[in-house]
Short mmCIF file of C-alpha atoms in Angstrom, two decimals:
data_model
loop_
_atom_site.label_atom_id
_atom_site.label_comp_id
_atom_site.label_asym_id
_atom_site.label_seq_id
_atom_site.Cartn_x
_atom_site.Cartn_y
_atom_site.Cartn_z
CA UNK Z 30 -21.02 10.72 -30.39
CA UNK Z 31 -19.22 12.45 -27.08
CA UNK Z 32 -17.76 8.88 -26.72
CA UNK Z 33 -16.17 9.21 -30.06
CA UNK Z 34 -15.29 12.21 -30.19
CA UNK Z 35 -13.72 11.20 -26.64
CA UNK Z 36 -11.64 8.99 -28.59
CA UNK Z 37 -10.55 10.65 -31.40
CA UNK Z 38 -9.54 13.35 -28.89
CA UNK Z 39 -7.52 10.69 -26.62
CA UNK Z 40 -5.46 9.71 -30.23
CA UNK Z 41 -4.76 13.10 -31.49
CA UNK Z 42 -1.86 12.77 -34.33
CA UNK Z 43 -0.19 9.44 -34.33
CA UNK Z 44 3.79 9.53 -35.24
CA UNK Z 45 5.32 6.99 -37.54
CA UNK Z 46 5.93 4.04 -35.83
CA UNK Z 47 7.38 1.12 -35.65
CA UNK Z 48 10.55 1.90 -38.05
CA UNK Z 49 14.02 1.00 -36.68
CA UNK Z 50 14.74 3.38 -34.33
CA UNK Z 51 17.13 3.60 -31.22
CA UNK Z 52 16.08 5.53 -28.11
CA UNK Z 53 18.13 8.60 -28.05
CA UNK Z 54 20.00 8.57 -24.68
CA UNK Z 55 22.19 11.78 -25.56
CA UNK Z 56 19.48 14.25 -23.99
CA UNK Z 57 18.09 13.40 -20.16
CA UNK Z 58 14.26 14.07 -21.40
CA UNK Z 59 12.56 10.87 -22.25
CA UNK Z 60 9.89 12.63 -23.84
CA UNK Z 61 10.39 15.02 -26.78
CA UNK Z 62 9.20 18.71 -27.64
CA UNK Z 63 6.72 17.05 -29.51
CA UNK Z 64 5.33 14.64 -26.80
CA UNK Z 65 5.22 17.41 -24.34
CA UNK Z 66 2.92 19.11 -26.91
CA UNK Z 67 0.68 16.20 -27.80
CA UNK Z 68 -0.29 15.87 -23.72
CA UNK Z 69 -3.35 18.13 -24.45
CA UNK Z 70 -4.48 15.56 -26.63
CA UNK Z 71 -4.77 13.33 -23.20
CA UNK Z 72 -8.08 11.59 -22.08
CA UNK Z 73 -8.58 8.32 -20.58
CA UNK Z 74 -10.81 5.93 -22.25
CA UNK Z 75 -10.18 2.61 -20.30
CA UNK Z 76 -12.84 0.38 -20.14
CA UNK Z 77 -13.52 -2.27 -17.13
CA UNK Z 78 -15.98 -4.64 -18.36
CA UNK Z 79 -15.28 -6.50 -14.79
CA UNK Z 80 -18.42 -9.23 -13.63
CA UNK Z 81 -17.66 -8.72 -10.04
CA UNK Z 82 -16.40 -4.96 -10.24
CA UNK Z 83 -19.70 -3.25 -11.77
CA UNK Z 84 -21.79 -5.77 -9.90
CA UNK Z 85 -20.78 -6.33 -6.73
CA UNK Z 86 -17.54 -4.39 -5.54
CA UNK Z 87 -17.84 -0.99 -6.87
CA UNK Z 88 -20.38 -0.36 -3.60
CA UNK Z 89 -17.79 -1.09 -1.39
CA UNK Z 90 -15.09 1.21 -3.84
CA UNK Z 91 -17.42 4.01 -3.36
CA UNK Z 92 -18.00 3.99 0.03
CA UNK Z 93 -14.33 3.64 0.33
CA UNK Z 94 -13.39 6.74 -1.45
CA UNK Z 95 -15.84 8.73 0.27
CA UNK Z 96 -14.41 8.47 3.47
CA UNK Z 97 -11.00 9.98 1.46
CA UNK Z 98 -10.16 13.28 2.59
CA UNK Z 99 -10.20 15.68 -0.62
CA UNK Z 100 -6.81 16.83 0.34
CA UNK Z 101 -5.16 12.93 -0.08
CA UNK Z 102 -3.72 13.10 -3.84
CA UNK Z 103 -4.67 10.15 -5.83
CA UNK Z 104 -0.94 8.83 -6.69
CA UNK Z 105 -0.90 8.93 -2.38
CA UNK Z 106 -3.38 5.97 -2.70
CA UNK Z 107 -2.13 4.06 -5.85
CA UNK Z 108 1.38 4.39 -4.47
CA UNK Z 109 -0.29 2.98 -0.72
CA UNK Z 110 -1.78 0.31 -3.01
CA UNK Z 111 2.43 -0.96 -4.08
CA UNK Z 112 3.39 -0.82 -0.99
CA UNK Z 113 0.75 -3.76 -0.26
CA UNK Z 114 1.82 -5.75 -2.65
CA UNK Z 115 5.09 -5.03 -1.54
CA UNK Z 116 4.64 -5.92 1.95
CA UNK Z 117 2.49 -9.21 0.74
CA UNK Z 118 5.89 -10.12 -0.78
CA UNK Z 119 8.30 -9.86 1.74
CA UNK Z 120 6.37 -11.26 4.20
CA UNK Z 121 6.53 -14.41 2.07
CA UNK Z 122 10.21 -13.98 1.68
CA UNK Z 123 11.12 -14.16 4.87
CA UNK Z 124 8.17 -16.01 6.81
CA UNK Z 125 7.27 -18.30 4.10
CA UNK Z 126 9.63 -19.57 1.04
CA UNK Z 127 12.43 -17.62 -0.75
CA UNK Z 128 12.86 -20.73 -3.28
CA UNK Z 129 9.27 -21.31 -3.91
CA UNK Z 130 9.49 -24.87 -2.23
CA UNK Z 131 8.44 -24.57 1.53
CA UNK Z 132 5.58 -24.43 3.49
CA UNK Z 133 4.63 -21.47 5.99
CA UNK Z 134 2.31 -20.03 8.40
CA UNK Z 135 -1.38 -20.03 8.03
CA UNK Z 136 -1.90 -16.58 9.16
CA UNK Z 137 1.12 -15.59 6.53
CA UNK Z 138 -1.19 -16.50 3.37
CA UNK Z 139 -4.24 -14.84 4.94
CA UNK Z 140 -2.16 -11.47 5.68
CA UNK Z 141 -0.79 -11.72 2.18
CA UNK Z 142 -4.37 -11.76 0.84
CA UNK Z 143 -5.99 -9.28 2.84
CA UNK Z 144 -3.03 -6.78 1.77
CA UNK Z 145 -3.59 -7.78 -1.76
CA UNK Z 146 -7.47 -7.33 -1.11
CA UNK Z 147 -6.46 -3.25 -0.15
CA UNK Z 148 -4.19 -2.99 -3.18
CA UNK Z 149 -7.27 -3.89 -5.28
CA UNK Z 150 -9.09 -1.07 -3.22
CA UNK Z 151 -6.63 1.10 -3.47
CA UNK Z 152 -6.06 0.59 -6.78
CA UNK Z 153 -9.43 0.92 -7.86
CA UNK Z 154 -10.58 4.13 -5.61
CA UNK Z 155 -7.10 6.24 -6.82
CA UNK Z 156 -9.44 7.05 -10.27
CA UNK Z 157 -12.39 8.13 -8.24
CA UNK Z 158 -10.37 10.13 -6.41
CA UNK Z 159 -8.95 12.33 -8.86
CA UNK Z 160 -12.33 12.59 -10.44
CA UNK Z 161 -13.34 13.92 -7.07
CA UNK Z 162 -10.88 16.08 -6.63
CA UNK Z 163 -10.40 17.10 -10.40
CA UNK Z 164 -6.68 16.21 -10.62
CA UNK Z 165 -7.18 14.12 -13.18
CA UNK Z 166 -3.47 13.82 -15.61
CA UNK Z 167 -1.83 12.05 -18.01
CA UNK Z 168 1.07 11.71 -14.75
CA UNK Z 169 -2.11 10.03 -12.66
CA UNK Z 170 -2.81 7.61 -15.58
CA UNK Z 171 1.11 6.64 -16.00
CA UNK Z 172 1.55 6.24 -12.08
CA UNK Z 173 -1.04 3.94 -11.98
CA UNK Z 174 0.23 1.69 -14.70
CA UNK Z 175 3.81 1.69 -13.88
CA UNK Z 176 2.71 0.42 -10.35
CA UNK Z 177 0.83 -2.17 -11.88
CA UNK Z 178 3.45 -3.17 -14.38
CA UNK Z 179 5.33 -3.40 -11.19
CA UNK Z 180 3.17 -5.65 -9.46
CA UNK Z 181 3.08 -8.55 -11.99
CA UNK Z 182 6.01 -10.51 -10.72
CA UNK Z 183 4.71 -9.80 -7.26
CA UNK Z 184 1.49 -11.66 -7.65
CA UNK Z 185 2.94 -14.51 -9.18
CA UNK Z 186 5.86 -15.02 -6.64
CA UNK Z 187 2.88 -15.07 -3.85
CA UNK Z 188 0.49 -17.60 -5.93
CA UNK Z 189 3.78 -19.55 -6.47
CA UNK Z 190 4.79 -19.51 -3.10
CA UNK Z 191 1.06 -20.77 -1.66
CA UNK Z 192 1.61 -23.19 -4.43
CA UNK Z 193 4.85 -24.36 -3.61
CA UNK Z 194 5.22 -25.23 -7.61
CA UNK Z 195 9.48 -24.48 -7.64
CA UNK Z 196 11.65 -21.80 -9.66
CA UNK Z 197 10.98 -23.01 -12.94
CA UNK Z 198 7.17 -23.13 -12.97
CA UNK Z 199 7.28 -19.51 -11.11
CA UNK Z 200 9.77 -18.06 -13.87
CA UNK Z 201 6.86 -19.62 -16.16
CA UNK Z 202 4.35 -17.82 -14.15
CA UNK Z 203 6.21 -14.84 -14.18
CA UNK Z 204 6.94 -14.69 -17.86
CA UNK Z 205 3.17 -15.38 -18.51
CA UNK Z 206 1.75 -12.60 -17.16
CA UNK Z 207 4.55 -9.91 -18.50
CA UNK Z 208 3.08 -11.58 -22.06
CA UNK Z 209 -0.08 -10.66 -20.68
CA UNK Z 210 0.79 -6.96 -19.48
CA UNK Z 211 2.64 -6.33 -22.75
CA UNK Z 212 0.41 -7.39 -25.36
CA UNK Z 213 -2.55 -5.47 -23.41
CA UNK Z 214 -1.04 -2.33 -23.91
CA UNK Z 215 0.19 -2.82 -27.60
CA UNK Z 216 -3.31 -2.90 -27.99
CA UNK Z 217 -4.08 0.14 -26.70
CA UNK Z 218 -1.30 2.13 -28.24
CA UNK Z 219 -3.03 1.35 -31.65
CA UNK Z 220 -6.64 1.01 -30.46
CA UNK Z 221 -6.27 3.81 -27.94
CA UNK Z 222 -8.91 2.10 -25.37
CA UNK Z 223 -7.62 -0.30 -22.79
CA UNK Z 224 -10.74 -2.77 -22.72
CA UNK Z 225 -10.49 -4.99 -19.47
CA UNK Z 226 -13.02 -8.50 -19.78
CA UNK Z 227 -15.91 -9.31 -17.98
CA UNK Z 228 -14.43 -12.35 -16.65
CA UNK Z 229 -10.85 -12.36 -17.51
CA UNK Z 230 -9.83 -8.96 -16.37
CA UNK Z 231 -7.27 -7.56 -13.25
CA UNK Z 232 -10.21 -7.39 -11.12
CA UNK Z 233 -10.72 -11.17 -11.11
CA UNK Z 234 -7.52 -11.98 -11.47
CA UNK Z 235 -6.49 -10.53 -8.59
CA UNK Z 236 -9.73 -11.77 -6.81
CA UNK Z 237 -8.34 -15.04 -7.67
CA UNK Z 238 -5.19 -14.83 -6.24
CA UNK Z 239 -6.97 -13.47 -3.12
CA UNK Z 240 -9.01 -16.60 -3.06
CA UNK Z 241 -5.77 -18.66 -3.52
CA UNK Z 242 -4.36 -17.31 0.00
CA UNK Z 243 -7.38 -17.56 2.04
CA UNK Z 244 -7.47 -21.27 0.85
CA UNK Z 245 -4.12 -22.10 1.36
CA UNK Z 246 -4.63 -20.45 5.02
CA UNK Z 247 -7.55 -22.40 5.84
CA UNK Z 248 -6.21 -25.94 3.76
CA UNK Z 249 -2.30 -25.58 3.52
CA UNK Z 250 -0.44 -25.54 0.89
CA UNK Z 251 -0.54 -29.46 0.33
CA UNK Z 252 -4.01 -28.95 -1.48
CA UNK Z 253 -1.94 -27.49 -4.37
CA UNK Z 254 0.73 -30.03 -4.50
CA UNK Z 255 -2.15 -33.06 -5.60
CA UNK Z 256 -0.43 -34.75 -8.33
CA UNK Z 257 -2.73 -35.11 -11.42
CA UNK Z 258 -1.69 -38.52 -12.65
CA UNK Z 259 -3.33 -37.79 -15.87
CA UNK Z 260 -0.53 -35.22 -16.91
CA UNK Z 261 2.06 -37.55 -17.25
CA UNK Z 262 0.89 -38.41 -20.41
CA UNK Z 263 1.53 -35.13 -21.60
CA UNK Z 264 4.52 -34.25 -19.59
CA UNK Z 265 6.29 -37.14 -18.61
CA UNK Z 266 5.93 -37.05 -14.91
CA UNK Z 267 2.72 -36.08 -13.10
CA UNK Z 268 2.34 -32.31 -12.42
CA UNK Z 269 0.78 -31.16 -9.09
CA UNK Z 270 -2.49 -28.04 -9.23
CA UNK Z 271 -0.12 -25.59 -9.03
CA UNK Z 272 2.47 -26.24 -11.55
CA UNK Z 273 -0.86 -27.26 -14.14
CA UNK Z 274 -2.02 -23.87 -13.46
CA UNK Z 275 1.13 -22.63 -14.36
CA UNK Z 276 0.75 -23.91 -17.99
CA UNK Z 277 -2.31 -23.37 -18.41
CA UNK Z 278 -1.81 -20.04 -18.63
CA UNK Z 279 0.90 -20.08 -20.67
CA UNK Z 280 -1.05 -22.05 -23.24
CA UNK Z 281 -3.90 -19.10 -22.96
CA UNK Z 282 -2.21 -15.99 -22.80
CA UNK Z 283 -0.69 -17.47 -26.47
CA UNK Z 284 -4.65 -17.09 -27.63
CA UNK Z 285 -4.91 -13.72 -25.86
CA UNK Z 286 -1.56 -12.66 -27.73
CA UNK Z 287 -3.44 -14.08 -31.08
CA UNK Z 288 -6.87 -12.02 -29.88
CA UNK Z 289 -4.75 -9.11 -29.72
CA UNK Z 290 -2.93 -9.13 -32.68
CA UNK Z 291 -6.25 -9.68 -34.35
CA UNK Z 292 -7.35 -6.68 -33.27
CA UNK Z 293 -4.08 -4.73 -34.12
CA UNK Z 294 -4.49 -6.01 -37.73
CA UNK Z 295 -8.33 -4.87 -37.56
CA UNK Z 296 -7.27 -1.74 -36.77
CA UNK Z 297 -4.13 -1.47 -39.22
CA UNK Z 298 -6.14 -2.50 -42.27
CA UNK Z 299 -9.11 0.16 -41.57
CA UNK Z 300 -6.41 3.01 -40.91
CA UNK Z 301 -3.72 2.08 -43.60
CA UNK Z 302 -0.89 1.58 -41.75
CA UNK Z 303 1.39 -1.64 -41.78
CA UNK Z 304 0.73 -4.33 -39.26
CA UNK Z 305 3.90 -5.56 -39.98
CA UNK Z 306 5.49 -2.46 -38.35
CA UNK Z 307 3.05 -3.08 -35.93
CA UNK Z 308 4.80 -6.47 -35.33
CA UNK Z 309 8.31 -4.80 -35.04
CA UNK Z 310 7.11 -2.56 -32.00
CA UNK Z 311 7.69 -6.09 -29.60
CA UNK Z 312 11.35 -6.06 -30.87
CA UNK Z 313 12.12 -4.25 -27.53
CA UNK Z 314 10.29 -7.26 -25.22
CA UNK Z 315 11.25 -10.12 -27.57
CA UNK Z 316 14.87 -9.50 -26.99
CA UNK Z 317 14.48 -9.02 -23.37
CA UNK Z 318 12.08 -12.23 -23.27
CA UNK Z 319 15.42 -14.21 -25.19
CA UNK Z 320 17.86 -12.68 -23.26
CA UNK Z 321 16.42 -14.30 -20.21
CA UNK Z 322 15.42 -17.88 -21.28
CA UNK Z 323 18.95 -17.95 -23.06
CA UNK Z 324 21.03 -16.60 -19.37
CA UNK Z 325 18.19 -19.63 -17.63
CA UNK Z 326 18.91 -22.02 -19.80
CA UNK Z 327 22.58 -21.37 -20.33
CA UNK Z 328 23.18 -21.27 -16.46
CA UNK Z 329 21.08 -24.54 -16.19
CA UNK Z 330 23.48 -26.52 -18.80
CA UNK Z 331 26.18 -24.91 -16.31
CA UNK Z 332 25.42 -26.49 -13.42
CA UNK Z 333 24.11 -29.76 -14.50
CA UNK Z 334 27.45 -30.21 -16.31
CA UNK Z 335 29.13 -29.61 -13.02
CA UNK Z 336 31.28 -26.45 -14.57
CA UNK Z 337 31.54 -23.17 -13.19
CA UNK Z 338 32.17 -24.56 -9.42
CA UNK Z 339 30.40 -27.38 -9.73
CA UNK Z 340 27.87 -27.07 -7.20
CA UNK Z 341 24.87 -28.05 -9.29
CA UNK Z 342 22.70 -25.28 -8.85
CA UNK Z 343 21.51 -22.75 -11.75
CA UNK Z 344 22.25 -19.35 -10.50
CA UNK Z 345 18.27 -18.77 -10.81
CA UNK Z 346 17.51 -21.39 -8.70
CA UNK Z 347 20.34 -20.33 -5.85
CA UNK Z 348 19.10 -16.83 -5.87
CA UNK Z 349 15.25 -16.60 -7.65
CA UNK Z 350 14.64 -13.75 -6.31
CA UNK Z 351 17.34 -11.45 -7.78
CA UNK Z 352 16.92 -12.99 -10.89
CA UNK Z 353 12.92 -12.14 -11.03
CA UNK Z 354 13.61 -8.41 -9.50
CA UNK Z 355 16.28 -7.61 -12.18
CA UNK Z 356 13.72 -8.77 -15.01
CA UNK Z 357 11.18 -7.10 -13.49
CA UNK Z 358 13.18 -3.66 -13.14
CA UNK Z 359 13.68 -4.28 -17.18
CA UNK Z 360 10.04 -5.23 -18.04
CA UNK Z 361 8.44 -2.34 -15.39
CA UNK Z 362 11.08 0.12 -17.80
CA UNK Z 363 9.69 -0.83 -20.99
CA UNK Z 364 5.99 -1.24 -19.83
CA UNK Z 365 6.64 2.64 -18.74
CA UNK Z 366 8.58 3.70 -21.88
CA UNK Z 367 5.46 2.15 -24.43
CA UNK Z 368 2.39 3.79 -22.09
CA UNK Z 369 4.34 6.78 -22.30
CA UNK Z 370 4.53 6.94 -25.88
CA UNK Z 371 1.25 6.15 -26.15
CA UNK Z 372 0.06 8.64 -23.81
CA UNK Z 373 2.74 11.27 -25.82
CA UNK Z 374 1.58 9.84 -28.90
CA UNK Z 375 5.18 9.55 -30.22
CA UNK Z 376 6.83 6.49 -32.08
CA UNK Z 377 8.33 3.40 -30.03
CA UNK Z 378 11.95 3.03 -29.95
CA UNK Z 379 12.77 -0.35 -31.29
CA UNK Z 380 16.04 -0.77 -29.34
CA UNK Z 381 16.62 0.28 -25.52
CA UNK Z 382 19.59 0.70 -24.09
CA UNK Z 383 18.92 -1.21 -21.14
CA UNK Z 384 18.34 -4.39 -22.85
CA UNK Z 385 21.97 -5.10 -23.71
CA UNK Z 386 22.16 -5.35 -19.82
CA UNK Z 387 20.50 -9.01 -19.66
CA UNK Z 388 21.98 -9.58 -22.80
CA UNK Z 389 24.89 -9.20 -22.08
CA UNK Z 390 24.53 -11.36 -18.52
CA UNK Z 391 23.08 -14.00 -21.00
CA UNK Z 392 26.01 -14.38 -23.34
CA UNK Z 393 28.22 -14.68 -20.29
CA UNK Z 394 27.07 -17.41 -19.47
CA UNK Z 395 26.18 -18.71 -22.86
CA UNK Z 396 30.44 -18.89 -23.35
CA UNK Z 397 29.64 -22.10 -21.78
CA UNK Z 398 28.91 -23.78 -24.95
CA UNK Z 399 32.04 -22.43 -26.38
CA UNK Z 400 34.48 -22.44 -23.19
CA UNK Z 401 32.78 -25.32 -21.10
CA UNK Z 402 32.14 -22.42 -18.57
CA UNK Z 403 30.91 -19.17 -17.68
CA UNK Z 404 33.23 -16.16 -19.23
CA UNK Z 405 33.00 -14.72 -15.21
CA UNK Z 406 31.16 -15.77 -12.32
CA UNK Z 407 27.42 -15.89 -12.62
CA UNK Z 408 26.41 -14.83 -9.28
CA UNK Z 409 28.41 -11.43 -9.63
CA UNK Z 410 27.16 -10.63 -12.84
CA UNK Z 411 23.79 -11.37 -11.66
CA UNK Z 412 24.55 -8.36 -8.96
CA UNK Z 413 25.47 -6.20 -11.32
CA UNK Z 414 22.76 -7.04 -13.51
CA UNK Z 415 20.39 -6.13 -10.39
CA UNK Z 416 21.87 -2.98 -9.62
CA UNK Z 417 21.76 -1.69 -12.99
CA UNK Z 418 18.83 -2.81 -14.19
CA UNK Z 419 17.54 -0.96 -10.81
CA UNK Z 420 19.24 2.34 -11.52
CA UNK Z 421 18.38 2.08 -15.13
CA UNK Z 422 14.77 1.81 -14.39
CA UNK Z 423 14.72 4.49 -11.27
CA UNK Z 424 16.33 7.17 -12.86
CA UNK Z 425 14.58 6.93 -16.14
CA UNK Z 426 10.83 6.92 -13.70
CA UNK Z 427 12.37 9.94 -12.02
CA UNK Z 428 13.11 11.70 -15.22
CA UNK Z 429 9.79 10.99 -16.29
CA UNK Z 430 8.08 12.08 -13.63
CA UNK Z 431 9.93 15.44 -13.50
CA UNK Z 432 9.57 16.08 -16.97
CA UNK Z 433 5.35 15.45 -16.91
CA UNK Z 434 5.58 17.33 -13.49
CA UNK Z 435 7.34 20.27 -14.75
CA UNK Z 436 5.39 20.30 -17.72
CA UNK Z 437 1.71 20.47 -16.29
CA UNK Z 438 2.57 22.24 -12.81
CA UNK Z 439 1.05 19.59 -10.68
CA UNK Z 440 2.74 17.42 -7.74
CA UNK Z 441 3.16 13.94 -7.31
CA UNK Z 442 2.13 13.23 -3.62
CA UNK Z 443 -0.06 16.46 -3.39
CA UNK Z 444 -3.17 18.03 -4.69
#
């Protein structure tokens, strides 16, 4: 009954959403007199059913925490936890591959997991920490998502660098688990519990990708470049571990998309409200998903038609990296914007403003099936893309952030 009433507490009133409706940029707030007011509605109800989490690791999680200080605020330790993942990265960058092609230093893969091992900790001690220290907030909850939702193309560009699998199987990667992210917490906007598996849960997947460095440190990379002779029946050419991997979880986060709209519909049939509006709510990530394939598939036609220079190369293949990081500003923006609402319990805009930035990249280079080339040069609207998608994303965080800090009289970094 307390669990219930828990929930029902966690919900409060639900607005009207998924109408057509354009985020109002003409105020700086991001979150309305009304959302401001719903925040004492806020309670976390997440769920971690995780195998490996209730049975073996939380012992070493609360030992961990203990040896905390009570005065270290909990965002202090998730945001210690992004600069792992952070650090995991660019030591691939630089040490390892920054085309997702080349082989690297044993001790590279095993520093890369170890620092992914203490974002897990870190990650998973930042809760405990506020329970300890009762700072528990609706900005705690937020802070912890966002660097998550930041983390996604992180983990992939590591796997995909141990697995040497190429651009185009990483972009894969990549937009597989922003599927994965995104349909999670559409769930839980409805639902209003974010229910993590026993088996297929961040816990183990990040314990896998752990795994995946310390064997690439201790076997090399080649043991994920095997070709699998019995995929060229399906594909045409044999595909190495890696790349299969790479599909195969695009071909199951499509089920796990299914699963989830099931239980949207579940939930839309036993409250009376339309699961078709319920639909319209991934307007916002379907055009950003489109705008992307069409500017990687435009640029692609580009250079194997030997147009725009002629060098051959598809802009996201010369420079992967600012390609990834711009969609990744985008994504980690609208992952923010719908956990917000939810946590506000407001309606989700169907149209952002910062979508018609990759759209707009896209068509550029889409001309080319109209001109033969790309309207303006691909790399430099790339750039731009990056920086604005960057200050698009960072000032709408810091708004955010001052808004819900303003609001409940608590600090980020401090207790």
């Amino acid at each position: 009954a307390e669990r219930m009433a828990s929930r029902r507490r966690s919900r409060g009133p639900r607005a009207v959403c998924g109408s057509i409706y354009v985020d109002d940029y003409s105020t700086a707030a991001y979150i309305s007199e009304h959302g401001v007011a719903n925040l004492r509605y806020y309670a976390y109800t997440g769920v971690d059913l995780s195998f490996f989490g209730n049975l073996i690791l939380c012992h070493w999680w609360n030992w961990l925490v203990r040896q905390v200080p009570l005065w270290v605020a909990p965002n202090v330790l998730t945001l210690l936890g992004l600069f792992c993942n952070v650090a995991a990265y660019a030591l691939g960058v630089v040490l390892v591959s920054d085309s997702f092609t080349t082989d690297g230093p044993a001790w590279v893969f095993l520093a890369q997991g170890i620092l992914m091992f203490l974002y897990q900790s870190l990650d998973n001690i930042d809760g405990k920490q506020a329970r300890r220290t009762n700072t528990s907030s609706p900005l705690g909850e937020l802070f912890d998502h966002v660097c998550d939702a930041s983390s996604v193309s992180i983990f992939i560009m590591i796997i995909c660098m141990c697995g040497r699998v190429g651009v185009w199987y990483t972009l894969l990667g990549v937009a597989t688990a922003m599927v994965g992210f995104h349909s999670a917490h559409w769930v839980e906007y409805y639902v209003g519990e974010l229910i993590m598996g026993k088996f297929n849960g961040p816990t183990e997947a990040v314990l896998s990708f752990i795994g995946v460095c310390f064997a690439t440190a201790v076997l090399g990379t080649d043991v994920w470049r095997t070709e699998l002779t019995f995929t060229t029946t399906f594909f045409g050419s044999a595909l190495t571990i890696a790349q299969l991997v790479q599909v195969g979880g695009a071909v199951l986060v499509v089920f796990t998309v299914l699963q989830d709209a099931g239980k949207v519909a579940s939930y839309c049939s036993l409250h009376r409200c339309s699961f078709v509006a319920a639909l319209v709510e991934w307007t916002p990530f379907v055009v950003f998903s489109l705008s992307y394939a069409l500017w990687a598939y435009a640029s692609q036609c580009i250079a194997e038609r030997g147009s725009g220079g002629g060098s051959g190369v598809a802009v996201m293949v010369a420079h992967p990296h600012l390609f990834i990081w711009s969609a990744q500003f985008v994504f980690t923006y609208l992952e923010t914007r719908l956990i917000l609402q939810r946590i506000c319990k407001e309606r989700c805009p169907t149209i952002y403003i910062i979508n018609v930035v990759p759209l707009l990249a896209a068509l550029n280079s889409a001309y080319f099936f109209i001109g033969g080339h790309a309207l303006f040069d691909e790399k430099a609207i790339l750039d731009v893309t990056f920086a604005l998608t960057l200050s698009i994303c960072a000032w709408m965080l810091y708004r955010v952030i001052s808004q819900l800090t303003n609001h409940l009289g608590i600090a980020v970094l401090t207790i």
